[in-house]
Tab-separated table of C-alpha atoms and ligand atoms in Angstrom:
chain	number	residue	atom	x	y	z
A	22	MET	CA	12.739	25.753	30.162
A	23	ARG	CA	9.098	24.962	30.874
A	24	GLY	CA	8.433	24.902	27.132
A	25	VAL	CA	11.015	22.160	26.637
A	26	LEU	CA	9.487	20.052	29.394
A	27	VAL	CA	6.015	20.416	27.917
A	28	ALA	CA	7.277	19.464	24.459
A	29	GLY	CA	8.911	16.350	25.916
A	30	ALA	CA	5.710	15.306	27.626
A	31	VAL	CA	3.775	15.728	24.405
A	32	LEU	CA	6.256	13.561	22.501
A	33	LEU	CA	5.970	10.792	25.087
A	34	SER	CA	2.186	10.780	25.100
A	35	ALA	CA	2.094	10.869	21.289
A	36	ALA	CA	3.852	7.498	21.086
A	37	PRO	CA	1.419	5.006	22.632
A	38	ALA	CA	1.582	1.269	22.013
A	39	THR	CA	0.168	0.838	18.539
A	40	ALA	CA	-2.598	-1.563	17.595
A	41	ALA	CA	-1.564	-5.043	16.522
A	42	THR	CA	-3.095	-4.753	13.071
A	43	LYS	CA	-3.128	-1.704	10.905
A	44	GLY	CA	-4.855	-1.405	7.586
A	45	ARG	CA	-5.262	0.986	4.738
A	46	THR	CA	-7.578	0.657	1.767
A	47	ILE	CA	-6.863	1.852	-1.749
A	48	GLU	CA	-9.788	2.094	-4.164
A	49	LEU	CA	-9.370	1.273	-7.843
A	50	GLY	CA	-11.144	3.408	-10.438
A	51	ASP	CA	-11.009	4.027	-14.195
A	52	THR	CA	-8.065	4.561	-14.482
A	53	TYR	CA	-6.597	5.530	-11.137
A	54	TYR	CA	-5.818	4.396	-7.632
A	55	SER	CA	-7.243	6.497	-4.823
A	56	PRO	CA	-5.470	7.818	-2.917
A	57	LYS	CA	-2.517	8.084	-5.270
A	58	THR	CA	0.045	8.430	-2.499
A	59	VAL	CA	-0.079	7.132	1.060
A	60	THR	CA	2.314	7.025	3.984
A	61	VAL	CA	1.873	4.184	6.465
A	62	ASP	CA	3.680	2.555	9.369
A	63	ARG	CA	5.664	-0.627	8.952
A	64	GLY	CA	3.475	-3.707	9.226
A	65	THR	CA	0.418	-2.051	7.684
A	66	THR	CA	-1.743	-4.258	5.504
A	67	ILE	CA	-2.746	-2.531	2.294
A	68	THR	CA	-6.004	-3.649	0.698
A	69	TRP	CA	-6.657	-2.675	-2.898
A	70	ARG	CA	-10.375	-2.775	-3.589
A	71	TRP	CA	-11.955	-3.008	-7.017
A	72	PRO	CA	-15.304	-1.324	-7.726
A	73	GLY	CA	-18.637	-3.054	-7.200
A	74	PHE	CA	-20.668	-4.490	-10.073
A	75	ASP	CA	-22.635	-1.267	-10.600
A	76	GLU	CA	-19.430	0.744	-11.028
A	77	ALA	CA	-17.397	-1.823	-12.920
A	78	GLY	CA	-15.104	-0.443	-15.586
A	79	ASP	CA	-12.005	-1.621	-17.342
A	80	VAL	CA	-9.798	-4.476	-16.146
A	81	HIS	CA	-7.010	-3.434	-13.755
A	82	ASP	CA	-4.351	-5.084	-11.681
A	83	VAL	CA	-1.852	-4.157	-8.980
A	84	LYS	CA	1.822	-4.756	-9.627
A	85	LEU	CA	4.770	-3.818	-7.451
A	86	LYS	CA	7.060	-2.207	-10.007
A	87	SER	CA	9.774	-1.275	-7.540
A	88	GLY	CA	10.185	-1.543	-3.812
A	89	PRO	CA	12.740	-1.528	-1.009
A	90	LYS	CA	15.674	-3.909	-1.295
A	91	GLY	CA	14.776	-7.489	-0.455
A	92	VAL	CA	11.030	-7.106	-0.982
A	93	LYS	CA	9.577	-9.712	-3.316
A	94	ARG	CA	7.696	-8.262	-6.265
A	95	PHE	CA	3.988	-9.029	-6.255
A	96	ARG	CA	1.146	-8.806	-8.720
A	97	SER	CA	-2.591	-9.261	-8.321
A	98	GLU	CA	-4.906	-10.995	-10.730
A	99	PRO	CA	-6.397	-8.718	-13.394
A	100	ALA	CA	-10.012	-7.946	-12.503
A	101	SER	CA	-12.732	-5.424	-13.282
A	102	THR	CA	-15.066	-5.793	-10.318
A	103	ASP	CA	-15.799	-7.432	-6.988
A	104	TYR	CA	-12.195	-8.227	-6.144
A	105	SER	CA	-9.602	-7.263	-3.597
A	106	PHE	CA	-5.904	-7.881	-3.054
A	107	LYS	CA	-3.902	-7.540	0.150
A	108	ARG	CA	-0.256	-7.196	1.033
A	109	LYS	CA	1.332	-6.549	4.408
A	110	LEU	CA	4.254	-4.179	4.009
A	111	THR	CA	6.939	-4.952	6.564
A	112	VAL	CA	9.964	-3.220	5.054
A	113	ALA	CA	10.387	0.552	5.218
A	114	GLY	CA	10.831	2.446	1.975
A	115	ILE	CA	9.101	3.465	-1.212
A	116	TYR	CA	6.777	1.097	-3.058
A	117	ARG	CA	5.807	2.015	-6.610
A	118	ILE	CA	2.610	0.383	-7.844
A	119	VAL	CA	1.451	0.265	-11.435
A	120	CYS	CA	-1.439	-1.268	-13.372
A	121	THR	CA	0.096	-3.381	-16.112
A	122	LEU	CA	-2.854	-2.633	-18.407
A	123	HIS	CA	-2.669	1.161	-18.019
A	124	GLU	CA	0.839	2.533	-17.742
A	125	GLU	CA	-0.438	5.912	-16.471
A	126	MET	CA	-2.276	4.241	-13.599
A	127	ARG	CA	0.224	4.465	-10.771
A	128	MET	CA	0.539	5.051	-7.083
A	129	THR	CA	3.205	5.306	-4.419
A	130	ILE	CA	3.287	3.972	-0.880
A	131	ARG	CA	5.843	5.206	1.629
A	132	VAL	CA	6.404	2.916	4.584
A	133	ARG	CA	7.929	4.705	7.578
A	134	ARG	CA	10.962	3.371	9.422
B	86	LIG	CU1	-5.682	-0.396	-15.089
């Protein structure tokens, strides 16, 4: 019985009011996104960041290939360096991202309910 009470208390304290803005950064490389899979809370702003001039490689972009129902598809500009692209993800579900210049360059974002 005591164990149940303790578990309940832990659950309550593990759910504090969350910060107003949440962010997660994805780095672009040749030819990958890092990390390749992420799980975030609803309302998180994802920032995709291209490499700096000294690490510049091929041209890449960020395209939402598929996402939860009702989410507008998006696509960044193609760039090789010194660029970033942001999207706030407000709908729970699976977002599949692909670089339109490199079909094997993919990543997945899971947005929690
Ligand atoms: Cu690419």
